[in-house]
XYZ file of C-alpha atoms in Angstrom:
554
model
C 63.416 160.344 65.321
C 64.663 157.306 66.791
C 63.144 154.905 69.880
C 64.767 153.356 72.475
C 64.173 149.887 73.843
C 66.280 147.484 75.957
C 69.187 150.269 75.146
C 69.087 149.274 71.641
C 68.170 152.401 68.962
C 65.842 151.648 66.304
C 65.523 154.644 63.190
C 62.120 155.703 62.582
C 60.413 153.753 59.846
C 59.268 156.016 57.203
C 57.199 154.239 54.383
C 57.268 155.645 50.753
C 54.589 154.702 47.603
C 56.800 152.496 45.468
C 57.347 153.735 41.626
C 55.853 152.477 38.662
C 59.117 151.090 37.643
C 59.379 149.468 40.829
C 55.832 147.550 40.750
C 56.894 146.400 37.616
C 59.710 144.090 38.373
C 60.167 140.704 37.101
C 57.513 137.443 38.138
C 61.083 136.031 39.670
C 61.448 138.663 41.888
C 57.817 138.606 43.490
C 57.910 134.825 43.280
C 61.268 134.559 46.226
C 59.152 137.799 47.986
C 57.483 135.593 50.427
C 60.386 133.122 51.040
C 62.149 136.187 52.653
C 58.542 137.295 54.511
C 58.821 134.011 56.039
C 62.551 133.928 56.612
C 61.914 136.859 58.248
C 59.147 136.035 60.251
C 60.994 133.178 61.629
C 64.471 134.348 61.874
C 64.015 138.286 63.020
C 62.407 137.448 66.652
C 65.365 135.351 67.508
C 67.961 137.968 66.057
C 65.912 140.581 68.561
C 66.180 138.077 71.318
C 69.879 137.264 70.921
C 70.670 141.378 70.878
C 68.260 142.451 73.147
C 69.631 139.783 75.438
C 72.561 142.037 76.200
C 71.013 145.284 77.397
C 69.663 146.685 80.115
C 66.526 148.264 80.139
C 65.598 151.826 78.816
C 63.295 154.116 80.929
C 61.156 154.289 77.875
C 60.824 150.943 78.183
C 60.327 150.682 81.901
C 57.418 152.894 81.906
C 55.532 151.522 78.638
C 55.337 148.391 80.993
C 53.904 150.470 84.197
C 56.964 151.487 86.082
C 57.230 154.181 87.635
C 60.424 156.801 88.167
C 58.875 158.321 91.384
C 58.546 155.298 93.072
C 60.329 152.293 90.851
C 57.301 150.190 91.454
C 54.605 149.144 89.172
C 51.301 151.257 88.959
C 48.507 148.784 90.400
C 46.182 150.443 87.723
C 48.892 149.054 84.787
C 46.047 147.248 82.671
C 49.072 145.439 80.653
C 50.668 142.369 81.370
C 54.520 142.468 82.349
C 55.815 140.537 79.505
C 58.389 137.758 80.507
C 61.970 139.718 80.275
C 64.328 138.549 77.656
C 66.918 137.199 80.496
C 66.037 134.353 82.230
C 64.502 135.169 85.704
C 65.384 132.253 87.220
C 69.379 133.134 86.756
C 69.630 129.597 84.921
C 67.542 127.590 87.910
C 69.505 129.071 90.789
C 66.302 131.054 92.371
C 63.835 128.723 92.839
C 59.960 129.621 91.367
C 57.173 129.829 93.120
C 58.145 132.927 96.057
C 55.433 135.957 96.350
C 56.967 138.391 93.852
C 55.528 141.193 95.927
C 57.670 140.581 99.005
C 60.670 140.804 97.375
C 61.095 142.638 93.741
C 64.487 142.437 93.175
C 64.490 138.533 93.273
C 62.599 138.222 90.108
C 63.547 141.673 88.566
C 67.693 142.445 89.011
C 67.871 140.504 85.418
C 66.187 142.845 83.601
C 68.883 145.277 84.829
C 72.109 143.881 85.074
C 73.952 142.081 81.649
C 73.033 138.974 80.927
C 75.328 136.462 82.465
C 77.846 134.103 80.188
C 78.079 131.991 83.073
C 75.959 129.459 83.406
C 75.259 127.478 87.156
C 75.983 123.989 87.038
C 72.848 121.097 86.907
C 74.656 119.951 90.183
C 74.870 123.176 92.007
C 71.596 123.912 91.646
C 69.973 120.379 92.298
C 72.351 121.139 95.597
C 70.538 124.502 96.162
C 67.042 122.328 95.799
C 68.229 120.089 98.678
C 69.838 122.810 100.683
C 66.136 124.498 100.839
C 64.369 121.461 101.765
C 66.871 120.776 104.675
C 66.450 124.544 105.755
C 63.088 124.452 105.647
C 62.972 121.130 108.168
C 65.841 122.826 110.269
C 64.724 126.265 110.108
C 63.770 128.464 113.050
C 60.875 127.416 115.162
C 60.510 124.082 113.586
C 60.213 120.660 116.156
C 64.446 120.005 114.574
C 65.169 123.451 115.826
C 63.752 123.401 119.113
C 65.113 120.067 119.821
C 69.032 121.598 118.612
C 68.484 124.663 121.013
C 67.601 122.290 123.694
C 71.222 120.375 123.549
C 72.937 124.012 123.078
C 71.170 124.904 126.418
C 72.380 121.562 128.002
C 75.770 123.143 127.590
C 77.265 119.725 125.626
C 76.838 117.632 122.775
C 77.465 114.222 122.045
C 78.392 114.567 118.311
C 75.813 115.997 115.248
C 72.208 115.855 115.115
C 69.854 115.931 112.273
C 69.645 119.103 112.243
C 73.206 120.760 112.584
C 73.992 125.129 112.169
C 76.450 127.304 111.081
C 75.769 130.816 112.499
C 76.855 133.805 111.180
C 77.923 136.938 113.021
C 78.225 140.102 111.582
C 81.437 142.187 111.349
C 83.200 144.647 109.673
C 81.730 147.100 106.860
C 78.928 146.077 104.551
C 80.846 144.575 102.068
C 82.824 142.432 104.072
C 79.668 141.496 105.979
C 77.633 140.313 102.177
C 81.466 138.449 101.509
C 81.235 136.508 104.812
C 77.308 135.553 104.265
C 78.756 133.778 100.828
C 81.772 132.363 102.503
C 79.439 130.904 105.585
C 76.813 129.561 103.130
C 79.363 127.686 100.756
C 80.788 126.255 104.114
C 77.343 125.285 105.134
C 76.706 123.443 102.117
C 79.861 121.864 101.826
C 79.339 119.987 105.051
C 75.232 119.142 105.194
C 74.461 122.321 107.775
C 71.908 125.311 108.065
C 72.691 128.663 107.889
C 71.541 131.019 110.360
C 72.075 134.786 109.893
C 72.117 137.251 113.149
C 70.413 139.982 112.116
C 71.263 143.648 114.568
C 69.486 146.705 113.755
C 71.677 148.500 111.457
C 71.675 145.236 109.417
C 67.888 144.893 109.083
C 65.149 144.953 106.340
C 68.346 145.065 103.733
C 67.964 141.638 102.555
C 65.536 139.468 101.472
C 64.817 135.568 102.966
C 66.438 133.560 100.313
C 64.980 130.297 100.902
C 61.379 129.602 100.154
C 58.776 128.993 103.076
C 61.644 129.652 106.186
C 63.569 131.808 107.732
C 67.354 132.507 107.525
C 67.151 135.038 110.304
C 68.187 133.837 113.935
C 65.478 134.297 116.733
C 66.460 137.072 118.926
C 65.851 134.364 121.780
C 68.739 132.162 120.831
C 70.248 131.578 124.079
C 74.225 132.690 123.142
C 74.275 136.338 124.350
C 76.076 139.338 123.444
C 77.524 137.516 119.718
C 79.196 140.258 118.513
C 81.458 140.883 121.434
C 83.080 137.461 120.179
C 86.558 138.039 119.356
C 90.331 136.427 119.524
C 90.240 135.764 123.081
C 87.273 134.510 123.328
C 87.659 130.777 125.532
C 85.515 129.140 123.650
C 87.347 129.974 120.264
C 88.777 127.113 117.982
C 91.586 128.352 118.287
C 91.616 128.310 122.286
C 90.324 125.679 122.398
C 92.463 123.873 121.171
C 95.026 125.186 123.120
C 93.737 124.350 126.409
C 92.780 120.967 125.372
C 89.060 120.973 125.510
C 89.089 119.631 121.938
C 91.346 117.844 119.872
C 91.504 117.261 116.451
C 92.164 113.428 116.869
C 88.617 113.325 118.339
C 87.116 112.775 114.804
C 88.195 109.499 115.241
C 86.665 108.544 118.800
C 83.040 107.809 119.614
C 80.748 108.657 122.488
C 82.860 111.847 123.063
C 81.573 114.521 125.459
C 81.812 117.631 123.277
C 81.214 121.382 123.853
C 77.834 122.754 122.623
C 79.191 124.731 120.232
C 82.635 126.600 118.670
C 82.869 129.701 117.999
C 84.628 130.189 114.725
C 86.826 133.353 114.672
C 88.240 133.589 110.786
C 88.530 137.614 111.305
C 91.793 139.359 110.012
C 93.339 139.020 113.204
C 92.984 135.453 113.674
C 95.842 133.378 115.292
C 97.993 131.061 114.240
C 95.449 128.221 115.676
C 92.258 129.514 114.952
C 94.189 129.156 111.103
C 93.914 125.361 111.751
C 90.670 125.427 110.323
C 91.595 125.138 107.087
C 93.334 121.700 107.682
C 91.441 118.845 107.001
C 91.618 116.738 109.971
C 89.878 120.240 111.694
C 87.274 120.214 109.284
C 86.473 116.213 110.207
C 86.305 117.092 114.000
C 84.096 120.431 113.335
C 81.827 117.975 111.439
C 80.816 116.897 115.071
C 79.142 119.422 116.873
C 76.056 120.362 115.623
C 76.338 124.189 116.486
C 79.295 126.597 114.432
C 79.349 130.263 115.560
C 81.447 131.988 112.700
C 82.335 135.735 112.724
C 84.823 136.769 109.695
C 85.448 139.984 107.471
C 87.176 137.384 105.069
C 86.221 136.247 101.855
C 87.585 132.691 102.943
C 86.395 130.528 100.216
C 90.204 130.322 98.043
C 91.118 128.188 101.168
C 88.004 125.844 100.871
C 89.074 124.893 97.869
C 92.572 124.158 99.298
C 91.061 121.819 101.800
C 91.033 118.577 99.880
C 88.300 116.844 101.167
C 86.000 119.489 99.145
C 88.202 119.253 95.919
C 86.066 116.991 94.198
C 82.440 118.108 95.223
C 84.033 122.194 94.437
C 84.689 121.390 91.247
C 81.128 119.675 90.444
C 79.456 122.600 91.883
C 81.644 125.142 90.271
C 83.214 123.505 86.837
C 83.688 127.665 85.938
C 86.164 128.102 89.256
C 85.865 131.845 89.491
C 81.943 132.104 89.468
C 81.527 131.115 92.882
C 80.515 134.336 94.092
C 78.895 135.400 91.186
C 76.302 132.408 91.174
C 75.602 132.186 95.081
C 75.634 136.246 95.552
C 73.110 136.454 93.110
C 70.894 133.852 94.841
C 71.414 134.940 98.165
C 71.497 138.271 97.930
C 68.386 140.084 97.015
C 67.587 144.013 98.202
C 64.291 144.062 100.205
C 61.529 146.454 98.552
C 63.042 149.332 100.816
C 66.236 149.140 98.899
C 64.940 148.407 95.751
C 62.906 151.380 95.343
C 66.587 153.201 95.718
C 68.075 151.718 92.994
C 65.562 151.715 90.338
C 64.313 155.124 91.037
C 67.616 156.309 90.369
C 68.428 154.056 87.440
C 65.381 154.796 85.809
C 65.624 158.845 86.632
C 69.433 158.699 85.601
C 70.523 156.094 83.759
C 68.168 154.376 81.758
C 68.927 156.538 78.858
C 72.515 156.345 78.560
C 73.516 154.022 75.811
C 76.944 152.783 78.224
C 77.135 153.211 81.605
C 80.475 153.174 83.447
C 80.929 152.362 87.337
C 83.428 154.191 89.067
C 84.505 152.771 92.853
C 86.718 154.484 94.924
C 87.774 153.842 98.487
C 89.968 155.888 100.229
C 91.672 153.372 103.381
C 92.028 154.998 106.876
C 95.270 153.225 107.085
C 96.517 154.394 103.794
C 95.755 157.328 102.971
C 96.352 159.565 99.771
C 96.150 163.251 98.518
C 92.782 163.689 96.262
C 94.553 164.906 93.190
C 96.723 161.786 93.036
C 93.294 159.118 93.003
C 91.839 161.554 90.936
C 94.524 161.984 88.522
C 94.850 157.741 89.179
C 91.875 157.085 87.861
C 91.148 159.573 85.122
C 94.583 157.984 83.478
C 92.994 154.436 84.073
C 89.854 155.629 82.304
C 91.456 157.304 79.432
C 94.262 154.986 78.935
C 91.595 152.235 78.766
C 88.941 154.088 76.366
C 86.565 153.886 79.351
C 86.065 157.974 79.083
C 86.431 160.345 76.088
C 88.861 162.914 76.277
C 87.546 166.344 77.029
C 88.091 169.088 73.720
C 90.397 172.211 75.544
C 90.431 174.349 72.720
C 86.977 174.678 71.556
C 83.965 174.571 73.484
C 81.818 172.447 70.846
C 78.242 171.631 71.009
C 77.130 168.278 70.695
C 74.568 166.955 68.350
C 71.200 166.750 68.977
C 71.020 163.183 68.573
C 74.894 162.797 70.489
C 74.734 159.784 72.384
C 74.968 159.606 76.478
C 77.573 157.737 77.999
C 76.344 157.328 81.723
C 79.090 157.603 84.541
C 77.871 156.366 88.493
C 80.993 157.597 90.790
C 80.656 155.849 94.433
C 82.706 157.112 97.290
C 82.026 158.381 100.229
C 83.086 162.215 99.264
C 81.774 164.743 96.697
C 84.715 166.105 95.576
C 85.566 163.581 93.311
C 81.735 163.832 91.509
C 82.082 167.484 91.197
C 85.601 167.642 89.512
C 84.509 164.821 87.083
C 81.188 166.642 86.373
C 82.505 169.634 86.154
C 85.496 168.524 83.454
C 82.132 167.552 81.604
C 79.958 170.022 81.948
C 82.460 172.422 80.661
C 84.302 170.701 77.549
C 83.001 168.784 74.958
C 84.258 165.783 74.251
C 86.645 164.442 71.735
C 84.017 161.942 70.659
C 81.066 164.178 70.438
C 79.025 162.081 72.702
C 77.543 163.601 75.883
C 78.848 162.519 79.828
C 76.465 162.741 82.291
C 78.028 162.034 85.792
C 76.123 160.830 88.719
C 76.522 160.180 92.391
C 73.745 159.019 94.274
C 75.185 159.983 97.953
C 78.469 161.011 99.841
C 77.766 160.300 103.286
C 81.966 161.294 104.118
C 82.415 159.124 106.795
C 81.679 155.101 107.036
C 79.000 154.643 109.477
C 78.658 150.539 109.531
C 76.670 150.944 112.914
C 73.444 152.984 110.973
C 70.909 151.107 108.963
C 70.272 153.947 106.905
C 74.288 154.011 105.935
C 73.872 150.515 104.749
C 70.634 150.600 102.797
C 72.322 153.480 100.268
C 75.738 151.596 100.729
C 73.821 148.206 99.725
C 71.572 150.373 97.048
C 75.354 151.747 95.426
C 76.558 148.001 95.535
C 73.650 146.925 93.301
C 73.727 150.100 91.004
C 77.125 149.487 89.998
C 76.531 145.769 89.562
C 74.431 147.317 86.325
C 77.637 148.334 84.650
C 79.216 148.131 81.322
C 82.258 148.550 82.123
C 83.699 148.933 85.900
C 86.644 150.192 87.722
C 87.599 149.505 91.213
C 89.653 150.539 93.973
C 92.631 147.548 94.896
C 91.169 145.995 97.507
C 87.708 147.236 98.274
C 84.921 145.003 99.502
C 82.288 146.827 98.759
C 84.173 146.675 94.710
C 84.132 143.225 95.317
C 80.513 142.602 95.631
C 79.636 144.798 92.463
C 82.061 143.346 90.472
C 80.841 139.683 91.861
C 77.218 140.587 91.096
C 77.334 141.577 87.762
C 79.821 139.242 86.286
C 82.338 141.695 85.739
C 85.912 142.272 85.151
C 87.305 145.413 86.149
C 89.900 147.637 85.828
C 91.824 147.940 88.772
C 93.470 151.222 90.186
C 95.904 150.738 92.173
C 97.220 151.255 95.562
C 98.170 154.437 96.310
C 101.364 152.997 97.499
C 101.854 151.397 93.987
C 100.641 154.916 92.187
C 103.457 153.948 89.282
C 101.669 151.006 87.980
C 99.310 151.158 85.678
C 95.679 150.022 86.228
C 95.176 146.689 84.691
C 91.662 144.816 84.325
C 90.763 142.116 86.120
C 91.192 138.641 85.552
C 88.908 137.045 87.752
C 85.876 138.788 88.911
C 86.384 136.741 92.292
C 86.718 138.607 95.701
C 90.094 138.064 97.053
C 90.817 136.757 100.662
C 92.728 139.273 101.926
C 94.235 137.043 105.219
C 95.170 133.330 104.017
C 96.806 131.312 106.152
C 99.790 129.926 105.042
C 100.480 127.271 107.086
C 100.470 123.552 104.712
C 98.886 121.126 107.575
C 100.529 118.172 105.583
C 103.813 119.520 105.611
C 103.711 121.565 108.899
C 105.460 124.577 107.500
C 104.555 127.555 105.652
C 104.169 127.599 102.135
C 102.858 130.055 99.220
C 99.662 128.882 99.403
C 99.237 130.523 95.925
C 101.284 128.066 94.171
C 99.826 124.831 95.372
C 96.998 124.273 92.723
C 96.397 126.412 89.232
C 93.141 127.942 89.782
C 94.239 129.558 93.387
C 96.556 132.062 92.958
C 97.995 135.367 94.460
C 95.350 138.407 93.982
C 95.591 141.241 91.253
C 95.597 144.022 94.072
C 96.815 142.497 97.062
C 100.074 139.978 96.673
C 99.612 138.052 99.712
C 95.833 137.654 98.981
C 94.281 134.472 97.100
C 91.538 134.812 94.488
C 89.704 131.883 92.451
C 90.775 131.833 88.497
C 89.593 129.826 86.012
């Protein structure tokens, strides 16, 4: 009978006595014997490495090392050392060593689940990660740098930046637009020499780890701007109103010994106005540089229209040389599930999924503002899936029993209703396939409505997100966040269903596994008209599921 390891199957070994003839072959055979022992010996461990490399894995293999399937924690009483996973834990030197392990699992452990990575971080992005750290950790809450910053905020002015200068982001919008807008923020920080601080309300708690070593990302709950999430489009002390009412001026960037406000309050959300878009002009982004405090609030993936901002051309392209990995390297070293969250998604990989030889992610999203019939998204994406090859065809005519050794392909289905689970399960359950292999369909919870507002909501939401993320292969609903993230986090491609309002077209697969920014501006602050802002450089360009969106391609 075969065993399982790292989703790899080996055959049993059986040994048999060798014949009489057989110990009786020539002195040249036995003499080139050991050269292939040692060939072997040499050559074999590195084969095992290379393929092993590319699975995730198996539950037999998670408990021979101590895990458990109750709990998805390690027994204390595990007498065996962990051995060092084949994929490198340190994602290629963007999580930096030394963190307690215990406080946060995930940090060290999401690469023994999810494929190993083709994509590679850059030696200059993450010696820019090292730096980033150590300025957090002198900036960070409660330091002397800190104190001394909420001091001049208090003052009610500023003079121009400090040492110590902060972007601060403020939560809005579903989950996945909220994990988008922590990426967009945290490029933006880094990009221009500031901290990121992270306002943390209580249905947004204990669902991700502190990404930076020794400090705090979170922002004290004394920080002396009140009521931050009641910030919107109107607010006076907007960019965008800012400017027009003349409290600040672009031109400034040029002046000295200016009186400044304290801070700006960034609004980047979908309904932002035609100023607040000014942003994304360069001259704005040479003024902003001033004032030591940002307050940002955004359910857009904004980065596309960083890297239409010139000034950041240069330094973009040596952090990111791969122009569609942005998300993909910074999510995975920002984003890390606490232990609560953790224990939800390796309980249920290991219960399961762990023994499915493929496993295929299924997204769907159904919009409020768009709505469509439940036979047409299923019958949507069961002809993406078998056009594709993604699912066997089910056998109508005879009900067939699969082999006892017929391998499991593994389907996850995330949405927010049952229905669609229970038909696919069902179709399953009842028909063999055409392939002889087994389905097994899983959905780990259909909560029916979003609730953004409950913490509970967004610990499965955020435990989903990350079980997808282990795909094989993945297909998404056109313009879903919380697709975005999964797709972002695993390094994959995936097929797209479409819009129900573009039901005709086929799904296609992705060719960027980029989010796309769903509101651009278009507005060229050169040229002072509109343009397509997708046809300005190569490697931004008009979204696969969303036309007036912008994505990153390589």
């Amino acid at each position: 009978m075969g065993t399982k390891r790292d989703g790899i199957s080996y055959g049993k070994m059986e040994m048999a006595g060798d014949s009489e003839a057989e110990m009786e072959s020539s002195n040249s055979t036995r003499n080139w014997t050991p050269c292939v022992v040692i060939a072997c010996m040499i050559y074999l461990p590195l084969l095992v490495l290379l393929v092993g490399d590319y699975r995730k894995p198996s539950l037999e293999w998670l408990q021979s090392v101590g895990f458990s399937a109750e709990t998805g924690l390690r027994s204390e009483s595990s007498s065996s050392p962990l051995p060092e996973p084949v994929k490198d834990k340190l994602l290629g030197g963007l999580l930096a060593a030394g963190f307690d392990k215990s406080a946060c699992l995930s940090r060290y452990q999401s690469a023994l689940y999810r494929k190993a990575s083709p994509y590679t971080p850059s030696p200059y992005l993450v010696d820019r990660l090292r730096k980033y750290e150590a300025r957090h950790k002198k900036c960070g809450p409660n330091t002397e740098l800190y104190n001394k910053s909420i001091e001049q905020l208090k003052s009610g002015r500023s003079s121009g930046p400090s040492e110590c200068n902060y972007v601060v982001w403020i939560p809005y919008n579903g989950f996945g637009n909220r994990v988008l807008t922590i990426v967009s923020a945290f490029l933006y920080a880094l990009l221009n020499d500031k901290v990121l601080l992270v306002h943390v309300p209580e249905d947004f708690a204990d669902l991700l780890c502190e990404p930076f070593p020794e400090t705090s990302w979170a922002l004290p709950k004394d920080f002396p701007v009140e009521k931050l999430e009641s910030f919107e489009v109107r607010t006076p002390e907007s960019y965008g109103n800012m400017l027009r009412s003349g409290v600040i001026k672009n031109d400034m960037r040029f002046a000295a010994n200016l009186t400044l406000p304290a801070y700006v309050y960034l609004h980047l959300t979908h309904d932002y106005s035609a100023l607040d878009k000014i942003f994304f002009c360069e001259d704005a982004q040479q003024m902003l540089r001033k004032l030591p405090w940002l307050l940002l609030k955004s359910d857009n993936y904004f980065v596309p229209a960083l890297f239409l901002v010139e000034e950041y051309e240069e330094e973009l392209r040596r952090l990111f040389p791969e122009s569609e990995t942005v998300f993909h390297h910074l999510g995975r070293y920002l984003l890390h599930p606490t232990n609560v969250v953790w224990g939800y998604v390796t309980r249920y990989y290991q219960v399961y999924l762990a023994k499915a030889y493929e496993m295929v992610g299924i997204q769907i999203r159904i919009f409020p503002h768009a709505p469509v019939s439940f036979d047409t998204m299923f019958d949507l994406i069961i002809n993406c899936s078998r056009k594709e090859n993604l699912l066997p065809a089910v056998n109508l005519e005879e009900p067939g029993v699969p082999a006892k050794d017929a391998r499991e392909k593994a389907v996850l289905v995330t949405t927010l209703y049952t229905g669609y689970f229970d038909k696919l399960r069902n179709m399953y359950y009842e028909h063999s396939t055409a392939t002889g292999e087994v389905v097994g369909v899983y959905q780990p919870s259909h909560e029916e409505q979003q609730h953004t507002d409950h913490q509970n909501h967004n610990i499965k939401a955020w435990a989903e997100i990350n079980l997808l993320s282990f795909s094989d292969v993945l297909v998404t609903t056109a313009c879903s966040t919380f697709g975005y993230v999964a797709q972002g986090l695993g390094g994959l491609k995936p097929w797209i269903v479409p819009r129900p309002a573009d039901r005709n077209q086929a799904c296609h697969r992705g060719t960027s596994m980029e989010p796309c920014f769903h509101s651009p501006p278009s507005y060229d602050c050169k040229a002072h008209k509109d343009v397509d802002k997708g046809a300005v450089v190569r490697h931004v360009r008009h979204c696969e599921d969303l036309d007036e969106g912008l994505k990153l391609f390589d």
